[in-house]
Amino acid sequence: MHEGFMKILKNMEGAAKVTCMAWAPNNTKFAVCTVDRVVLLYDEQGERRDKFSTKPLDSKYGKQSYVVNDMVFSPDSTKIAIGQSDNIIFVYRIGEDWGDKKAICNKFVQTSAVTCLLWPAEYAIVYGLVDGKVRLANTQTNKSSTIYGTESCVVSLASNVSGKGILSGHADGTVVRYFFDDEGSGESQGKLLMHPSPPYALAWGANSIMVGGCDKKVLAYGREGHILQTFDYTRDPTEREFTVAATSPSGQSVVFGSYDRLRVFNWAPRRGVWDEAKPKEILNLYTITSLAWKKDGSRLCAGTLCGGVELFDCCLRRAIYKNKFEMTYVGLSQVIVRNLSSGTRVVLKSYYGYEIEEVKIMGKDRYLVAHTSDTLLLGDLLTNKLSEVPWPGSGGNEKFFFENDTVCMIFNAGELSLVEYSNNEILGSVRTEFMNPHLISVRLNERRQRGVDDNKKLAYLIDIKTIAVVDLAGGYNLGTISHDSKIDWLELNETGRKLLFRDKKLRLHLYDIETSVKTTLLSFCSYVQWVPGSDVVVAQNRGNLCIWYSIDSPESITMFPVKGDIVDLERADGKTDVIVTEGVNTVTYTLDEGLIEFGTAIDDGDYERATAFLETLEMSPETEAMWKTLSKLALEAHQLHIAERCFAALGDVSTLRFLHQTNQIADKVSKEMGGDGTEFYQVQAHVAMLDKNFKLAEMHYMEQNAIDEAIEMYQELHMWDDCIAVAEAKGHPELEILRGNYYQWLTETGQDEKAGEVKENEGDFQGAVNLYLRAGLPAKAARLAISRMEITNNSDTVNRIASSLIKGEFYERAGDLYEQIRNNQRALECYCKGGAFRKAVELARIAFPAEVVKLEEAWGDYLIQQKQMDAAINHFIEAGCSVKAIEAAIAARQWKKAVHILELQDDSSAGKYYVKIAQYYASMQDYEVAEQLYVKGGHIKDAIDMYTTAGRWEEAHKLAVKCMTEEEVMALYVSRAQELERDEKFQEAERLFATVKQPDLAITMYKKNRMFDDVIRLVAKHHPDLLTETHLHLAKELEAESRFSEAEYHFMEAEEWKAAVHMYRVNDMWEDAHRVAKSHGGPSAQKQVAYLWARSLGGEAAVKLLNKFGLLEYAIEFASNNFSFDFAFDLAHLASKDKIPDIHLKHAIYLEDEGKFPEAEVEFIKAGKPKEAVFMYVHNKDWANAQRVAESHDPESVSEVLVGQAKFCFEQKDFQKAEAFLLRAQRPELTVKYYKDAGMWSDAMRICKEYLPNKLSMLQEEYEKETAKKGVRGVEGILEQAREWEQSGEYSRAVECYLKVKDDSNTAQMEKCWMKAAELSIKFLNADRAVEVVQVVGPRLTQLRKYKAAAELYLNLDLIKEAIDVFIEGEEWNKAKRVAKELEPRYEEYVDQKYKEHLKNQGRVESLVGVDVMAALDMYAERGQWEKCLETASKQNFKILHKYVALYATHLIKEDDAQKALQLYVQHGAPPNTQNFNIYKRLFLDLINLPDTDTPECYRMWADLRNFLLQLCENISKSAEANSPAHEDFEQMLLIAHYYATRSAAKGVEQLIGLAAKLSVSLLRHTEIVPADKAFYEAGLACRAVGWANMAFIFLNHFLDLCDAIDEGNLDTLDHSDFLDTDIPFEVPVPTKLCVTDAQREQIRDWVLMVSMDHRLEQVLPRDERNTYEASLVAASTGLRSLPCILTGYPVLRNKVEFSAAGKASNKDDWNKFLMATKTSHSPECQDVLKFISQWCGSLPATGFSFH
């Protein structure tokens, strides 16, 4: 501990001890009492500011009669208690400020001297006396009492750190402990320990008690009085007795005072012992008589024997925090935090004595946060509220939020903890992941509410869509709100009864926590806030400011249009302002403070606040209403003083006076008896009287037996009945007097009725009747008369009563009276007059039955007059008056009854009532019933109107269509819609327009009424193509009306953001223009608008704006690029001077483009670019100015100017000047270049030779190349040079030069030159070189088509082949042949070959024929000119012809044209060339594979094939291939072809159908060649056609099996069982594709299935005499092979016809049949068959037939 010290009071000469000292708890005052009994007051810096003298118990004893033994400050630091030796304690009020008047406010006289004082609590002073008692003085009641007594003088008192416990030290060494509150420590009370010496120096630290005395020892005792440590100084000769001790406010340090020395002891919490620090020794201090430690621990004061006071500064360390706060660590567990600017300070202290580790100041320098090992200290510097809560080590990862003034929110590891400032327990902890303060709301007793003491609520998010509300005081959940959208803001109101929250969709919701009702308040909510100190809500929805003054009625909303956005809400000085930013301006909207303040106070039951608010208002009707409301509520709440004030404000003097008396009673009672005066019975009775609840007032009196007061109350109010009733009930002695007084009062005040009642009660009936009649109450008299026979019998009285009744029009009573005396006629009259028809009818039924019906009608009429329609209906029905009954039913709204009566009527006049009833049902929205009634009443139009009014257009339309034309419907609807439009019922009008399909009228209506949203909606629905146009049109209209934000919306919808920007620009609304450009036009548009805005502002404003958007550089650049140089210069001068040269440069370029050269020159120079100015002048050929600028500003450019001039001179052909300029510019190489470019090579050479000799050779080479490249002009140069070379004998060079000549425009010259070169080379150069030259020249001449010249050159050098080639190229074939023939015969063939190739290439086949026939034929073949080819070939030999026939046939077969190929061979014959055999076979196969070829029409094809094959077989038999396998194959093919041909012929003749079928069957034995599927298909069909069902079934069934096998691609699985022992082959090739379509196949399948069901059919082939299948050639049993019939293919067995050719025979029957059929039918085909047979088989057998 650092202990710097200063002297406050100097020592005196001799003993003048400081008797006592004290520090004020608020640390601002320090009091010292000197030996002369004066109290000196010092401030905390040690400066004396005030003083006052003490006084003795009695002034008669004089000032010297006492000493001040001790003094102490009150806890609030405004009073000082002085304990004196003259047996008294004085309490002085010293006030809060220096110089306040000092006054004694309490005195406590004692029986013995006061030795020491403590003031631990507000009204309690604890003091010790010499007689050993420890007593308590109560400053509030001015009384004192003994706490405990001992036998020994009290020498010291000490309190614990909290002030809740005291220790007293006694002269006998006893130390006694006493607790006002042991704070749960469980420590004992009473005698605690016995110290060896009187404990003058007594200190109670945080963890132990320390005692010192005259034995030079300091002992430390534990909590229960056992010794912990002993500090013995008896051996120290300098040490004297310990006179006084003081404990630091934290209890961690204790100081003992002795002689010239202070001993300091510090508690070491880790070791649990006291450590002695280095003692503070001050010479000449003498004995220390008193010690006082400042309550914040920062100062210790010591008073001495000689009257000196030393002030010690106590701190462990000091630190400055953020240069704003000073931290003084006055103990391990105590820190003083001082604000350096304001001087205010806070003492931060660990209540548990833990060491404070680090102090931070957070939350805008308002809040303290400090950690100890086990706790967390928090404090509010503004309100000086401190808390210490248990907080086990968390690693310092907490996050603190100080948004709420009363509570600190701490987040740590997903848990939110709340600590209320000044509360040492954690208020509550919840689990939540959402740390945003907007998602947490805490309300702690923020507004006082009647009947609610502790109101602490928390709302937070459990998850992003769920809110929990918790009662922190009760520790229970108040509710959980689940929402369908993410929540982004929530806040409780100050009373914690309502919760506002907003979701991500900007919907604002209100949740009532008590009723658990959720209400949606607002959509598109961009701002929301509770008004501070109230339950008023302010929110913004787009362009509206929305206010709920009464949040209990969410539908009651007050709205104001605002242009900008709400940014804040301020409530101060009785005013609530909503702050709105509109562009760059800030606008405030003031709310109705009356509604806010008064409403809130009333809601909270805070009537004082309500009164205080109303006091500030002027009286007005609104204020008066508020006073009335408050008066009513105050009376209900028994707040009578407030009620009195209210009635005073309202000017209600009588109530005010009555309340004033009531309040006087209440105040008097509470003063005399204590407690609440309003509970006194008189006060309660008065309140009940005010409430006109006299029975309650009576009850209050009666409960207290205050009968006289109750009677007096009723008498004052003239409530005699109640007064007498009370007197009767309680048997009051003055009852009769009261009654007499009552009757007298009644008669005096003319209350005859009451007097009559009194008489009646007394039994004086005649007197009562007289009084009733006098009071004009004949009815009462009649009632009495009727009930009392004695009066009824008195006819005079009865007549008096009756006449009075009739006079008073009490007819019914008169009737009763007459009936009583049997005067029925008069009674009936009276009943009728009095409307007592029930009695009249009952009387009539007995006395006058005929009158009953009339009476019923009259009764009905009377009831109608009395508006008792319901009752009238039945009477009219009884009277038979139906119309009246209907009218009554309608009037009584008994509609069903009315309809029922109506339906029973025959009379058509009743129909008018249907409309009325229908109108009712229409009003009740029972439209169906109404419609029926309208229709019944014939008012269909009214029904239509009803439906249209109700907006039920469909029903209306249905009705209208039934009874109106379309035009009338339309007219009706349109006119009705227009009416609705006039009534501003636009939606209904729109629906009408829609019903008649007139949306355009609806659009026009909305447009006329400026309801543009609806216009857009309808256009979008009905004319989407015009939507954009409509948006634009509306936008322009709105713009014209200055409704810019709406116009903007429409521009945006039309996607015309540029128009919106333009609108805002034109109207100087730059912010909006910028916003639109930013959100819709992208960065470039935004920049452009910002630029234009800045330009409109100009000057500093422009710069600020551009800097705000970060577009200053862009703006300067843009201005420069767009020629706004003045603006660019303004900006640059103000904000970016480095850009000025750039702008000058751009300006200069612009001026140059504009042709303003002098101005441009100035700008170039300002831009530091003189060279550009020079270039400008050079470009414009203003050489003088260019020269001038260059010389003045850029000497380096002078040479460039000269070069430019020279270039210009060259262009002007002024070569001399140009040369001079370039040489001046020292640029000879440029001179050479320009001369070269001008083609002035001689001058170029001259300059080069003179100035650049090293480049001469290169120039010459270049010149040569150039001349080679160039046309005529270059050629002349070359020729010139060539001639020079030639003349000088340089033939080789001359030749090269001549070869270089190339001039396409002059071929003659080229030819001449090249010939010259060749000539020179032949003449003068060696042979090899000459050949080389000629080989160069030759092709060139050839190229020029100079074939002859080229050939001659070649021939000169014996290059014969080359000469021939030249002639060939020139197509001079004869010359080529001649050269070959004469000079080199071996080249003749070469020439011929080339000539053939030439003819081929030229396509000149005719010419080629003469040269090379074969080549010509090949060409024809290649070209597909087959006719030509065959024609030409036929002119050659037979072999050549057949080669090309074969080629053509192959081609045709490939093209699938086998028939044409067949015709080819028919035409040209069939040579037996083996190489053709494949063609023949392929031809045969292709033909037999053709589909549908078994018809008579196909005969010619088969005959041709047959004839061709016959010719082929005959030719083969004559050739080497006779009898070869191929020959046999072709013979078989011939047989098959013959069968096919014969079948086609037979099919054409009806008699031969069977023969055709046999041929089809015979073909089956040839299925190794014929396609198997086709053969079986055709055989099956043929058999079916002639009725051979068995065979047809077997063949077609096999055909189907074949089809399935072909599909599988394998015939292995085929069943051949049907064909065993036949010559039908099993092994046949698989056909590639089927011969039939799928449909045909299915037909066959269906037929086979159908036939298979026929059990009569035998599935076996027919057999003949051989017991063999009849069509098989081979006998099954013997294996003998029969000959096939040449007409049917069937075996020839017995009757046969034989032919001359071997192996050819026929069945006789078939043959004869065929002959007969041929003869009868004259079939040419059959004749042809017979002709073929004679040719093939030899001459026909002799018959009687011949054919021509």
Short mmCIF file of C-alpha atoms in Angstrom, two decimals, residues 109 666 802 1019 1174 1705:
data_model
loop_
_atom_site.label_atom_id
_atom_site.label_comp_id
_atom_site.label_asym_id
_atom_site.label_seq_id
_atom_site.Cartn_x
_atom_site.Cartn_y
_atom_site.Cartn_z
CA VAL A 109 -30.21 11.69 27.06
CA ALA A 666 -59.41 10.55 6.80
CA ALA A 802 -114.64 7.10 -11.70
CA VAL A 1019 -54.89 -3.45 -68.39
CA VAL A 1174 4.08 21.87 -82.73
CA ALA A 1705 -41.97 -87.42 -121.28
#
